[in-house]
mmCIF file with all atom_site columns, C-alpha atoms in Angstrom:
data_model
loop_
_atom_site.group_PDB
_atom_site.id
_atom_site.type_symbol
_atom_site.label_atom_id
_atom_site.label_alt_id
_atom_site.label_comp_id
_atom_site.label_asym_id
_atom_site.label_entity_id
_atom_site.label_seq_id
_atom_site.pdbx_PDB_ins_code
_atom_site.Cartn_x
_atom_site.Cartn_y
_atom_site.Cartn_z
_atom_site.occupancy
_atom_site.B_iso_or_equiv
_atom_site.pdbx_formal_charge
_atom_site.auth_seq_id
_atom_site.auth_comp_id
_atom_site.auth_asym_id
_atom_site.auth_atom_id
_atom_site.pdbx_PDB_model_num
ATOM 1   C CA . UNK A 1 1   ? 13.299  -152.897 -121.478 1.00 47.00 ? 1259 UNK A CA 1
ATOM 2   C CA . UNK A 1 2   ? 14.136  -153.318 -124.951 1.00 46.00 ? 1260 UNK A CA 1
ATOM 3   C CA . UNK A 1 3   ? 13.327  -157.293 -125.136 1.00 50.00 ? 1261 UNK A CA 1
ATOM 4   C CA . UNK A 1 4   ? 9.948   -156.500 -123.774 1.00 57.00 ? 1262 UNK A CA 1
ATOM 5   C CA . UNK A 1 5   ? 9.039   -155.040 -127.063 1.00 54.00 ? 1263 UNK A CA 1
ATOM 6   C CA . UNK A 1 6   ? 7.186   -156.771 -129.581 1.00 56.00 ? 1264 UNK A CA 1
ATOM 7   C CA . UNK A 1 7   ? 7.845   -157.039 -133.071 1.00 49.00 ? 1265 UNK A CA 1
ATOM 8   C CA . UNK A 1 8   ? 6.542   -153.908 -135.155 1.00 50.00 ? 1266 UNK A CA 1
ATOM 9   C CA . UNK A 1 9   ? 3.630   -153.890 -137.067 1.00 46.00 ? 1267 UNK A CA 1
ATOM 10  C CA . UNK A 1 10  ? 4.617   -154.563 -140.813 1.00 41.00 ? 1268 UNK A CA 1
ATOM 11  C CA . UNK A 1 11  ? 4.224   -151.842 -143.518 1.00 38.00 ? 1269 UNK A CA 1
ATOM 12  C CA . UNK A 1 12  ? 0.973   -152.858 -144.604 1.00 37.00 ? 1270 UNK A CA 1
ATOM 13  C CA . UNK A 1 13  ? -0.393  -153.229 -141.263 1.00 42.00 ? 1271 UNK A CA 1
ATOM 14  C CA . UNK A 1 14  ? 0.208   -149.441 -140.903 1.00 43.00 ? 1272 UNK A CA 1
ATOM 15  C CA . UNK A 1 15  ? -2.417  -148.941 -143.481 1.00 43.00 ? 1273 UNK A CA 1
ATOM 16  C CA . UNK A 1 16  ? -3.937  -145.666 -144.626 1.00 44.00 ? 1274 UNK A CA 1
ATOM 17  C CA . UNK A 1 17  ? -4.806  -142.308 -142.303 1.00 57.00 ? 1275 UNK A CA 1
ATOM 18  C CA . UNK A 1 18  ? -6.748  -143.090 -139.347 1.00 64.00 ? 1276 UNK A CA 1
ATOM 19  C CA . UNK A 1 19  ? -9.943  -142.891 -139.397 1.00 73.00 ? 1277 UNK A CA 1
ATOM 20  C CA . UNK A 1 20  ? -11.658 -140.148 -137.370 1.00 80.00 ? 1278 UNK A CA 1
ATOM 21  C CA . UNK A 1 21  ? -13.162 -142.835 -134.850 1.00 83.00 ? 1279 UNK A CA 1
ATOM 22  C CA . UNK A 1 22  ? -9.177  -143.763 -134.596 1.00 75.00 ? 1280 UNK A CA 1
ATOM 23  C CA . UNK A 1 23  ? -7.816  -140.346 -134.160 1.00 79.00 ? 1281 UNK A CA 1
ATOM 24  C CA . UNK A 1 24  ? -10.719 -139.267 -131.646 1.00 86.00 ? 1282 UNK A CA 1
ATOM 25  C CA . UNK A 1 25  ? -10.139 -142.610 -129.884 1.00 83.00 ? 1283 UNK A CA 1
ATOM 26  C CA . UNK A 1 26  ? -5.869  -142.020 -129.348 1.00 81.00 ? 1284 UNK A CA 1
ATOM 27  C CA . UNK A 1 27  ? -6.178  -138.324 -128.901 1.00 83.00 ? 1285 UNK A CA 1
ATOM 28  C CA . UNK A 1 28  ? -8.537  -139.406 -125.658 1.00 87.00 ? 1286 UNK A CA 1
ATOM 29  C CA . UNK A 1 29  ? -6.120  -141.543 -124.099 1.00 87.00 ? 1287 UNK A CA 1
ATOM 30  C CA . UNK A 1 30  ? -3.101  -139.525 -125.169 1.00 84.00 ? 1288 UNK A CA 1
ATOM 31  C CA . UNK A 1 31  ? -5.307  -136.799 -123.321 1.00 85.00 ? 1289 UNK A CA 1
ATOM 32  C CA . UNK A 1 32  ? -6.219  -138.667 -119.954 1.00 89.00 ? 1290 UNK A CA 1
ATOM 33  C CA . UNK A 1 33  ? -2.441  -140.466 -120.115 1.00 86.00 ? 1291 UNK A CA 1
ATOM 34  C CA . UNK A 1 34  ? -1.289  -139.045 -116.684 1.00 87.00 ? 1292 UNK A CA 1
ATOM 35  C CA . UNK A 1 35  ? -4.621  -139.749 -115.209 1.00 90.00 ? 1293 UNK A CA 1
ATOM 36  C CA . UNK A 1 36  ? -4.208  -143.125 -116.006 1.00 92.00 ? 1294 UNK A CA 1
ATOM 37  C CA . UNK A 1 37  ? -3.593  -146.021 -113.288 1.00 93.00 ? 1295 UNK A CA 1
ATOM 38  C CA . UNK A 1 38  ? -1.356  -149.340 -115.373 1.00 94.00 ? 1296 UNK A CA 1
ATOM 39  C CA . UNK A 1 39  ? -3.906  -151.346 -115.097 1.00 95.00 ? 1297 UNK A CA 1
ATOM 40  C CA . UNK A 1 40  ? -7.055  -149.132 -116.703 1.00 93.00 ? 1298 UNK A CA 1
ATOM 41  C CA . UNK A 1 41  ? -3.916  -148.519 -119.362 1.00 92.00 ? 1299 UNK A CA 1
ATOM 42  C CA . UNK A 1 42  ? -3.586  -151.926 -120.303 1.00 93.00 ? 1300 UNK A CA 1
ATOM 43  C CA . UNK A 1 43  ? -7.433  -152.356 -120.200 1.00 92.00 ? 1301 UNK A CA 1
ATOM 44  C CA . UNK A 1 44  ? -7.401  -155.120 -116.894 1.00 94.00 ? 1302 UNK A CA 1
ATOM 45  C CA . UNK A 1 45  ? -8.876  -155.545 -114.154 1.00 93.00 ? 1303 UNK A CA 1
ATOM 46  C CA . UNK A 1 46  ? -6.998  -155.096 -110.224 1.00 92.00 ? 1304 UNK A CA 1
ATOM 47  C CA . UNK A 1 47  ? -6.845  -159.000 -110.149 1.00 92.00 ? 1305 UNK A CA 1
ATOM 48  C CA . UNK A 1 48  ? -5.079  -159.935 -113.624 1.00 91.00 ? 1306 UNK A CA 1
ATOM 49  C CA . UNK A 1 49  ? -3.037  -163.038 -113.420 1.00 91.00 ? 1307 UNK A CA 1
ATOM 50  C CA . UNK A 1 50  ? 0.487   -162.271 -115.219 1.00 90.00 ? 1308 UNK A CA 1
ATOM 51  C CA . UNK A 1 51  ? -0.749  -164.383 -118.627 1.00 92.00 ? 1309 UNK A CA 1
ATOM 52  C CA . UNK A 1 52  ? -3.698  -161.689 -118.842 1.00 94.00 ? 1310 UNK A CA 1
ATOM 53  C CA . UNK A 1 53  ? -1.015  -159.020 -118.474 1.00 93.00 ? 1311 UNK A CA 1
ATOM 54  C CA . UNK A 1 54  ? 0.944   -160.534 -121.151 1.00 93.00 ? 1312 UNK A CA 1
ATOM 55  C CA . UNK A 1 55  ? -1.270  -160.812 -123.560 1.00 94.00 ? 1313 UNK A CA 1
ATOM 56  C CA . UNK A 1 56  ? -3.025  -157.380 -122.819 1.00 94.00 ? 1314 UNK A CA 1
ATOM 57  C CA . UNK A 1 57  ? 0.660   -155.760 -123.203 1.00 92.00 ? 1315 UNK A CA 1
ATOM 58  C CA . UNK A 1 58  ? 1.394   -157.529 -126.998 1.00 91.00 ? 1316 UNK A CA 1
ATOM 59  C CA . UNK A 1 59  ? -2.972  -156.630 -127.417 1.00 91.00 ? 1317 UNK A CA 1
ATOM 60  C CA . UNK A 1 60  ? -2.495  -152.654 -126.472 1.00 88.00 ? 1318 UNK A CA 1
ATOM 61  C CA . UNK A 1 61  ? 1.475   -152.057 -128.173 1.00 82.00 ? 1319 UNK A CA 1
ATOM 62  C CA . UNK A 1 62  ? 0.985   -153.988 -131.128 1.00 83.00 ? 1320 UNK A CA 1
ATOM 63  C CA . UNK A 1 63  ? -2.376  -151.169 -131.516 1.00 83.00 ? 1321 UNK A CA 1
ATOM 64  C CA . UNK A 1 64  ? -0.168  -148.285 -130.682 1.00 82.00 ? 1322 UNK A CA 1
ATOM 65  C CA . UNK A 1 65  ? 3.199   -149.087 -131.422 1.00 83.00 ? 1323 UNK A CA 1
ATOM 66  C CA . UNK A 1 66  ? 4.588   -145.841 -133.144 1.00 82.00 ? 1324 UNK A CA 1
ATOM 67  C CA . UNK A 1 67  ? 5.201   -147.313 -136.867 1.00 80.00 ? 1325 UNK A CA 1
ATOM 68  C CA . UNK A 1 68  ? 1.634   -147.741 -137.110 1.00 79.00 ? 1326 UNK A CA 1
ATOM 69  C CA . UNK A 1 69  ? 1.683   -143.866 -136.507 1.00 78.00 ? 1327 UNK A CA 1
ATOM 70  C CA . UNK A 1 70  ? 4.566   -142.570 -138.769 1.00 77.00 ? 1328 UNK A CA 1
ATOM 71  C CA . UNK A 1 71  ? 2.287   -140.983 -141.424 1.00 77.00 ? 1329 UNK A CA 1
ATOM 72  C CA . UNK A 1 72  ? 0.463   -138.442 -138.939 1.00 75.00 ? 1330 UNK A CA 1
ATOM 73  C CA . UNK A 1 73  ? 1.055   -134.885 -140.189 1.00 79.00 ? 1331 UNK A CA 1
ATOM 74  C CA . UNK A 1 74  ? 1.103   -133.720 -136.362 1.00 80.00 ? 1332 UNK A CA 1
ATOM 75  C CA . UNK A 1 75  ? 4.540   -133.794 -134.672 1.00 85.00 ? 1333 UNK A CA 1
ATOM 76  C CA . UNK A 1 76  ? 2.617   -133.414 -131.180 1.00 83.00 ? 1334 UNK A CA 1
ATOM 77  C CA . UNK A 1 77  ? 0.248   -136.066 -131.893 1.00 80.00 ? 1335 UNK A CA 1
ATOM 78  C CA . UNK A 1 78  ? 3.229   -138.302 -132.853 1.00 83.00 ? 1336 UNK A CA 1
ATOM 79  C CA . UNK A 1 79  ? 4.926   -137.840 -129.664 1.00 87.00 ? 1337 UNK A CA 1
ATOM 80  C CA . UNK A 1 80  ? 1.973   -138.538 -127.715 1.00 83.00 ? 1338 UNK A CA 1
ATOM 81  C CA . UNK A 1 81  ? 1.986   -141.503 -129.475 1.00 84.00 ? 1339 UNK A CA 1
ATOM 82  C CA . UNK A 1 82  ? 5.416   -142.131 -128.679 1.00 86.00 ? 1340 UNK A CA 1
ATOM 83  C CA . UNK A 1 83  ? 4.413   -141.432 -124.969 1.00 86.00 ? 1341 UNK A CA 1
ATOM 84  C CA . UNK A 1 84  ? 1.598   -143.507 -124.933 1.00 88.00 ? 1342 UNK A CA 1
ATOM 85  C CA . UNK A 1 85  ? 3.549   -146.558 -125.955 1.00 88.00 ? 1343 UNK A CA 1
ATOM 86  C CA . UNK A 1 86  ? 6.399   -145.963 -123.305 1.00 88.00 ? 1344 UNK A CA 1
ATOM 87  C CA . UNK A 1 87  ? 3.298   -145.825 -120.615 1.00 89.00 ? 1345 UNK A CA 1
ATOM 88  C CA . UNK A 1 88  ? 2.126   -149.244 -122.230 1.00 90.00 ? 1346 UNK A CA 1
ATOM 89  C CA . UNK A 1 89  ? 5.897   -151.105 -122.139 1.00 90.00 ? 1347 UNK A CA 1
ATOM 90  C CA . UNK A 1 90  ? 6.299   -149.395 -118.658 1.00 90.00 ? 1348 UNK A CA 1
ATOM 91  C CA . UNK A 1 91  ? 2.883   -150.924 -117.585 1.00 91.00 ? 1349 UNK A CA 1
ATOM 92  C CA . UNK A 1 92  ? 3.743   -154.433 -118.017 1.00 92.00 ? 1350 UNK A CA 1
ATOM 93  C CA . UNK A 1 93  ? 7.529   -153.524 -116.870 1.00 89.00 ? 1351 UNK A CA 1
ATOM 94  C CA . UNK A 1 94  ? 5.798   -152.871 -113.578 1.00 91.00 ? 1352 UNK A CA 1
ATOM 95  C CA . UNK A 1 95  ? 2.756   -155.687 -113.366 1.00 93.00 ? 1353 UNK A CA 1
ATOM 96  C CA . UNK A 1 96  ? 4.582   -158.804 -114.344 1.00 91.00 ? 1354 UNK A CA 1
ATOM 97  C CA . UNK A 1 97  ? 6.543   -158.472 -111.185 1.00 89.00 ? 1355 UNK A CA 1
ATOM 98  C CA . UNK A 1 98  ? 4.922   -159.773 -108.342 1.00 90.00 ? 1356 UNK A CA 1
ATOM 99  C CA . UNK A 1 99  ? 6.479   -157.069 -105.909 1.00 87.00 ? 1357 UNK A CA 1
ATOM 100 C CA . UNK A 1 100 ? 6.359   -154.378 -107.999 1.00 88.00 ? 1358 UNK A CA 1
ATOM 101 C CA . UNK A 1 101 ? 2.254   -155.313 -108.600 1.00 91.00 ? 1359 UNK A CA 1
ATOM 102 C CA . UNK A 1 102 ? 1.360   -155.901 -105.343 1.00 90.00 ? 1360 UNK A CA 1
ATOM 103 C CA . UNK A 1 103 ? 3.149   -152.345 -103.808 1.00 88.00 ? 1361 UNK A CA 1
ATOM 104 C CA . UNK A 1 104 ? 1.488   -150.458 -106.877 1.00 91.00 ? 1362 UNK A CA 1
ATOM 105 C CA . UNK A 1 105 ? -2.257  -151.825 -106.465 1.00 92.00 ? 1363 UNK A CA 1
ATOM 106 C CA . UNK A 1 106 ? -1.596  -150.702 -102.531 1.00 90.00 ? 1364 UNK A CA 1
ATOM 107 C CA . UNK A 1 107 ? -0.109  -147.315 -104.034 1.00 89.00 ? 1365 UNK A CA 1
ATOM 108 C CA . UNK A 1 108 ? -3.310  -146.714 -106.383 1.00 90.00 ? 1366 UNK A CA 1
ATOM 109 C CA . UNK A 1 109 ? -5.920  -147.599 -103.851 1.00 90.00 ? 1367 UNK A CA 1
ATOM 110 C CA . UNK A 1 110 ? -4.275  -145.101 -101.068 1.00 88.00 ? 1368 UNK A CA 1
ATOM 111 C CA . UNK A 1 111 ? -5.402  -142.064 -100.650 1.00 90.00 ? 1369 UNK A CA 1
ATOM 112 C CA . UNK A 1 112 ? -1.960  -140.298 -102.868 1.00 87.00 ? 1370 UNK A CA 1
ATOM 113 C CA . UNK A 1 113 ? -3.020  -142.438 -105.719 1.00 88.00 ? 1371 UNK A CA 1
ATOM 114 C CA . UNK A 1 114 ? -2.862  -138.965 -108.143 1.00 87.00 ? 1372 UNK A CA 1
ATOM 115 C CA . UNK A 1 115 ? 1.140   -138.619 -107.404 1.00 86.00 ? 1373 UNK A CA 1
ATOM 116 C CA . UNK A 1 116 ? 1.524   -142.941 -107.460 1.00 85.00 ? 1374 UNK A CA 1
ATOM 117 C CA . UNK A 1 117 ? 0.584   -143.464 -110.868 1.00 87.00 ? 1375 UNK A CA 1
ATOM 118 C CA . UNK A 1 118 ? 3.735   -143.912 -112.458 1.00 84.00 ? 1376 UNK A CA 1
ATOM 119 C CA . UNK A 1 119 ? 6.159   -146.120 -110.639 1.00 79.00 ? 1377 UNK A CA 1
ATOM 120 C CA . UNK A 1 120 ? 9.389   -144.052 -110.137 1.00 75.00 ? 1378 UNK A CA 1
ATOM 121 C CA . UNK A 1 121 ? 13.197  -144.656 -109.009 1.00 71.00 ? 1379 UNK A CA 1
ATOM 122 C CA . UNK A 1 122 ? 11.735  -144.016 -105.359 1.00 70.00 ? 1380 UNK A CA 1
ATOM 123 C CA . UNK A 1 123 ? 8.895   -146.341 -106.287 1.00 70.00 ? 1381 UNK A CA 1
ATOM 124 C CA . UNK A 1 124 ? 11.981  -149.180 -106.516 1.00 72.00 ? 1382 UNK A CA 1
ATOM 125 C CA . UNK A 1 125 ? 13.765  -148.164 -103.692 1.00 77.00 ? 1383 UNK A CA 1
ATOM 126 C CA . UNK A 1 126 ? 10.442  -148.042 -101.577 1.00 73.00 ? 1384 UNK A CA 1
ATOM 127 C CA . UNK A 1 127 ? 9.512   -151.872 -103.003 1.00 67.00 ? 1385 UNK A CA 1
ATOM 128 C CA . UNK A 1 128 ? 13.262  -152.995 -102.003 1.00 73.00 ? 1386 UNK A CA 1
ATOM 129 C CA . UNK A 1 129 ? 12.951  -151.624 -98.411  1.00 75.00 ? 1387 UNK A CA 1
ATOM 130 C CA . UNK A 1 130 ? 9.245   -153.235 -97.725  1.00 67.00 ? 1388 UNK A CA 1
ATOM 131 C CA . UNK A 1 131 ? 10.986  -156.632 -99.431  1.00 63.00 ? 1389 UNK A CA 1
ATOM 132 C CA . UNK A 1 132 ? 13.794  -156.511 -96.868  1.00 73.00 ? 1390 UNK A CA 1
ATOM 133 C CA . UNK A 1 133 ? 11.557  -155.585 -93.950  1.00 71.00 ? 1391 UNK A CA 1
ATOM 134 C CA . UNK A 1 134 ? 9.179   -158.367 -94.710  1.00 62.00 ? 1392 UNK A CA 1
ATOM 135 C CA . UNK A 1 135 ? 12.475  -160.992 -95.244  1.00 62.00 ? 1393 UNK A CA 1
ATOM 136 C CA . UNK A 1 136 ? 13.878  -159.622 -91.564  1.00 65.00 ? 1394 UNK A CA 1
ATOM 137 C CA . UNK A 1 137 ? 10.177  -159.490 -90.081  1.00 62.00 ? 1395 UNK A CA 1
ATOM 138 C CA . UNK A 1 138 ? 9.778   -163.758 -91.549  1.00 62.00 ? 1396 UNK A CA 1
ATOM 139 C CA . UNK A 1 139 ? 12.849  -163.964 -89.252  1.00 73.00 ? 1397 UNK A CA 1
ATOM 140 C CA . UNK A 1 140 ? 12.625  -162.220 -86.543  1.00 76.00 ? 1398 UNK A CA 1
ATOM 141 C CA . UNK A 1 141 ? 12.139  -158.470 -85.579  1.00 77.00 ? 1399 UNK A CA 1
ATOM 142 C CA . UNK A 1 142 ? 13.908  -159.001 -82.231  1.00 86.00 ? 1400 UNK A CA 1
ATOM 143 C CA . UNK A 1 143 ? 18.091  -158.878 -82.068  1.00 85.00 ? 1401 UNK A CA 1
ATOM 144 C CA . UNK A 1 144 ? 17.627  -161.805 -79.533  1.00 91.00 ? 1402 UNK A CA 1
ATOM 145 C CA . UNK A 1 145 ? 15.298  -163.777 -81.047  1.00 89.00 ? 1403 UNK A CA 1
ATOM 146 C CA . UNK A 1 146 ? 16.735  -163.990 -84.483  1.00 86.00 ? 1404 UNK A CA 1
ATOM 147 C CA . UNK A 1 147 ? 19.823  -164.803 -82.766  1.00 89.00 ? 1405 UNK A CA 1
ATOM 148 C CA . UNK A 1 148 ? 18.567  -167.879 -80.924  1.00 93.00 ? 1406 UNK A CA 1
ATOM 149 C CA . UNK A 1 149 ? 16.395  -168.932 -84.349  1.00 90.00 ? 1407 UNK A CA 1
ATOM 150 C CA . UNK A 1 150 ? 19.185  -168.861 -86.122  1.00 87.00 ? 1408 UNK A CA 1
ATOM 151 C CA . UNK A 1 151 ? 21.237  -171.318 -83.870  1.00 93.00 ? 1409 UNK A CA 1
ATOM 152 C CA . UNK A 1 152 ? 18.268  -173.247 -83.879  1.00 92.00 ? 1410 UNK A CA 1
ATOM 153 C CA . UNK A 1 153 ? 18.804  -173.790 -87.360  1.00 89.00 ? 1411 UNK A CA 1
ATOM 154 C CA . UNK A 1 154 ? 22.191  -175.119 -86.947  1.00 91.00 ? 1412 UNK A CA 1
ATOM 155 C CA . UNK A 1 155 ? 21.556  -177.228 -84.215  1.00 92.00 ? 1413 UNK A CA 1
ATOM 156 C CA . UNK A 1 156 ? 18.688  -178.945 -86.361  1.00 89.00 ? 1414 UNK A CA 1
ATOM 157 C CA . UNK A 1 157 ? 21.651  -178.489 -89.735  1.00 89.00 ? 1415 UNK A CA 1
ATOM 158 C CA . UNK A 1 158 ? 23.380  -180.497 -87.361  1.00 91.00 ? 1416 UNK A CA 1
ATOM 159 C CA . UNK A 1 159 ? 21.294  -183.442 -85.472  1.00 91.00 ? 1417 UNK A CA 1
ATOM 160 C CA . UNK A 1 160 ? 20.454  -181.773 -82.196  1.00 94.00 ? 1418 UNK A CA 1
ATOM 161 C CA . UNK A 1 161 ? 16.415  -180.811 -82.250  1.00 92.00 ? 1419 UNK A CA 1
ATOM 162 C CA . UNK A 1 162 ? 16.125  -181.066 -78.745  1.00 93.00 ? 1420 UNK A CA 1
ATOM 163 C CA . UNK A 1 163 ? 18.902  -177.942 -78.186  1.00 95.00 ? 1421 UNK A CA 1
ATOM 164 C CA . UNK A 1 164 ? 16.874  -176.657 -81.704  1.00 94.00 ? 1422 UNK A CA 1
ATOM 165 C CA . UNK A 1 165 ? 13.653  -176.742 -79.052  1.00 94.00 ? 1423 UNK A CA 1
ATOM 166 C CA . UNK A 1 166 ? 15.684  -175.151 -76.549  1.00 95.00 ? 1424 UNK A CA 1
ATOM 167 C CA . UNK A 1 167 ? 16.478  -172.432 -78.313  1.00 94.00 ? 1425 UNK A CA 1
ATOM 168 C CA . UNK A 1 168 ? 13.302  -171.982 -80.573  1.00 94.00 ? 1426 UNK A CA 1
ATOM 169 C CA . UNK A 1 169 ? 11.916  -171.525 -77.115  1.00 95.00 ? 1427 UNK A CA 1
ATOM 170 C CA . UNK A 1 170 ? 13.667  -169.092 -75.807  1.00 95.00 ? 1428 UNK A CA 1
ATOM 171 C CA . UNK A 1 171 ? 13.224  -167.030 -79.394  1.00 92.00 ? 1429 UNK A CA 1
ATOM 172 C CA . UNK A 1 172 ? 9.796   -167.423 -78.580  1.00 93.00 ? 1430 UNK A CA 1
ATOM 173 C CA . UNK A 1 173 ? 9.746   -165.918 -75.037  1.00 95.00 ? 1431 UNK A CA 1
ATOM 174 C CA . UNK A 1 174 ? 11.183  -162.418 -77.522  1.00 92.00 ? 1432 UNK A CA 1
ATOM 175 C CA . UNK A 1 175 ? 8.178   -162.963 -80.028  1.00 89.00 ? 1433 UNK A CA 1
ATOM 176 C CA . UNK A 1 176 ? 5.824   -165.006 -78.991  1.00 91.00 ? 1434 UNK A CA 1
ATOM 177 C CA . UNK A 1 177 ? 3.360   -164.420 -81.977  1.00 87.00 ? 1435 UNK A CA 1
ATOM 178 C CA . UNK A 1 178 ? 6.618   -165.138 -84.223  1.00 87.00 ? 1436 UNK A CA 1
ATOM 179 C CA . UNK A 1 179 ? 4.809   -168.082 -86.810  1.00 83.00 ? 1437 UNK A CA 1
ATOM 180 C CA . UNK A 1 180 ? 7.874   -168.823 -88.491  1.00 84.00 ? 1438 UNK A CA 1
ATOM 181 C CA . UNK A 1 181 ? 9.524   -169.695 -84.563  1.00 90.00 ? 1439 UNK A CA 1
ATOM 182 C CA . UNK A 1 182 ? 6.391   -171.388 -83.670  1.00 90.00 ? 1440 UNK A CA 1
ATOM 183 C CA . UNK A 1 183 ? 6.457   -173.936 -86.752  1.00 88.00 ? 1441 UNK A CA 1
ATOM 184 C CA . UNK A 1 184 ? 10.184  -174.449 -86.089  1.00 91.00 ? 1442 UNK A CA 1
ATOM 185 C CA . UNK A 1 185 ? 9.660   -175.704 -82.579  1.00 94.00 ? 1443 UNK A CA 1
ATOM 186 C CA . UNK A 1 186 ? 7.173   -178.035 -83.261  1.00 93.00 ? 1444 UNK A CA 1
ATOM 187 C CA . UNK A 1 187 ? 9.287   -179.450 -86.619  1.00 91.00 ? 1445 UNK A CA 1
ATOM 188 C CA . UNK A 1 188 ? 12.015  -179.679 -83.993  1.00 92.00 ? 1446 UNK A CA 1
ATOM 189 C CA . UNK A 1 189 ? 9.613   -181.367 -80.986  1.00 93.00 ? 1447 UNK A CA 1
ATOM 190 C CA . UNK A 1 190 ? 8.620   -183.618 -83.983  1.00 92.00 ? 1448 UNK A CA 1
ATOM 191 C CA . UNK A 1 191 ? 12.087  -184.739 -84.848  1.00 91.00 ? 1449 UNK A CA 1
ATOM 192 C CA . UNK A 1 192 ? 13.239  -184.846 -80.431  1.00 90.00 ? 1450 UNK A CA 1
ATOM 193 C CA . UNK A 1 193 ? 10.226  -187.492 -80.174  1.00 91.00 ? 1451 UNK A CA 1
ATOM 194 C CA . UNK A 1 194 ? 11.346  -189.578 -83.027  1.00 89.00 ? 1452 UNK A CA 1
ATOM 195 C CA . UNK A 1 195 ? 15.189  -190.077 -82.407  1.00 82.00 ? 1453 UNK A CA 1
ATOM 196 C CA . UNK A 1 196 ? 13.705  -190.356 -78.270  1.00 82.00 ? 1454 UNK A CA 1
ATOM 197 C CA . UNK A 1 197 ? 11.871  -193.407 -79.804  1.00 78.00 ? 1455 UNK A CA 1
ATOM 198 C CA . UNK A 1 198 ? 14.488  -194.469 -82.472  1.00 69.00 ? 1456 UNK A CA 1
ATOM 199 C CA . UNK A 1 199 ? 16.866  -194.602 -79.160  1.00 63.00 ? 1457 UNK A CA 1
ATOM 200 C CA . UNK A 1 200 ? 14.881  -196.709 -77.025  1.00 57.00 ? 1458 UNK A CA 1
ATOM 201 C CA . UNK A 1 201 ? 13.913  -199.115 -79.296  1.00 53.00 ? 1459 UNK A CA 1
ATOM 202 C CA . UNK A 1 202 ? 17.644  -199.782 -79.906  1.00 50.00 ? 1460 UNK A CA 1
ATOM 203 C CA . UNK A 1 203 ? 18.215  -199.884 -75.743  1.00 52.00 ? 1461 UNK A CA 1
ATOM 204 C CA . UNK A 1 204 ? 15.046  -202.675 -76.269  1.00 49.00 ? 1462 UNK A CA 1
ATOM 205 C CA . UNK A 1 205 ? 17.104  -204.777 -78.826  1.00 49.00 ? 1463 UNK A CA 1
#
């Protein structure tokens, strides 16, 4: 998590007090913090491409990284700060990765959105499992069907489409809406008619 941290502000960046504009402005978002979806934290919209998270990450924790902060009188204020900018590293943490983005944009628009703000250890474990179950469901969901798929695969690994079609079709007759299956057999139907032709135009010669 560390390397996702930008380089501090320098000394002089740090400047004098804040202003009261400043101070009003971080005591408001410091304030609404666990209210706060990752992407309304960051300042993007639902659809941001990973460059526009990026940039909005170095944008928002270069503003409130916490040595911009270190003269504040207030200890409370300074660990909001503090806070704040763990939200903001967390943020990106979670929206660069593909997975991760797509299960937490399904997680904020359901109707638990309050107790899915911040993506937790069960958060993870939840993202592996759907990962998994999509990789098995790409496969297969059926014992039978993955089985005859998957020797499909070797008889195609090993010159032999038209047992690959035999097979793909019986996979098929377990899942017949099975797309992955479907574009198998007709890869392998494509490759039977060409070595059919490659044969008989040697039996012509």
């Amino acid at each position: 998590m560390a390397a996702l941290t930008p380089p501090p502000p320098s000394a002089a960046a740090a400047g004098p007090a804040l202003s009261l504009e400043q101070l009003t402005e971080l005591e408001t978002r410091c304030a609404k913090l666990d209210q706060t979806d990752y992407f309304e934290l960051l300042a993007l919209d639902r659809s941001a491409v990973p460059s526009d998270i990026k940039k909005a990450f170095y944008r928002e924790s270069r503003v409130y990284h916490p040595d911009r902060f270190f003269h504040l009188e207030s200890k409370a204020l300074k660990e909001q700060v503090h806070e704040l900018y763990k939200r903001i590293t967390e943020a990106y943490y979670v929206l660069r990765d593909d997975t991760k983005r797509k299960k937490y944009l399904v997680d904020i628009a359901g109707p638990d959105r309050a107790q899915k703000l911040r993506f937790t250890d069960a958060s993870e474990a939840e993202t592996k499992a759907a990962v998994k179950k999509e990789q098995e469901e790409q496969i297969g969901t059926h014992p039978k069907g993955r089985q005859f798929y998957a020797q499909a695969q070797k008889d195609l690994d090993a010159g032999n489409p038209s047992a690959a079609e035999r097979n793909l079709k019986m996979a098929l007759t377990y899942e017949p809406s099975n797309a992955r299956y479907k574009e198998a057999l007709a890869e392998a139907q494509k490759q039977t008619a060409e070595k059919s032709k490659g044969d008989s135009s040697f039996k012509i010669r």
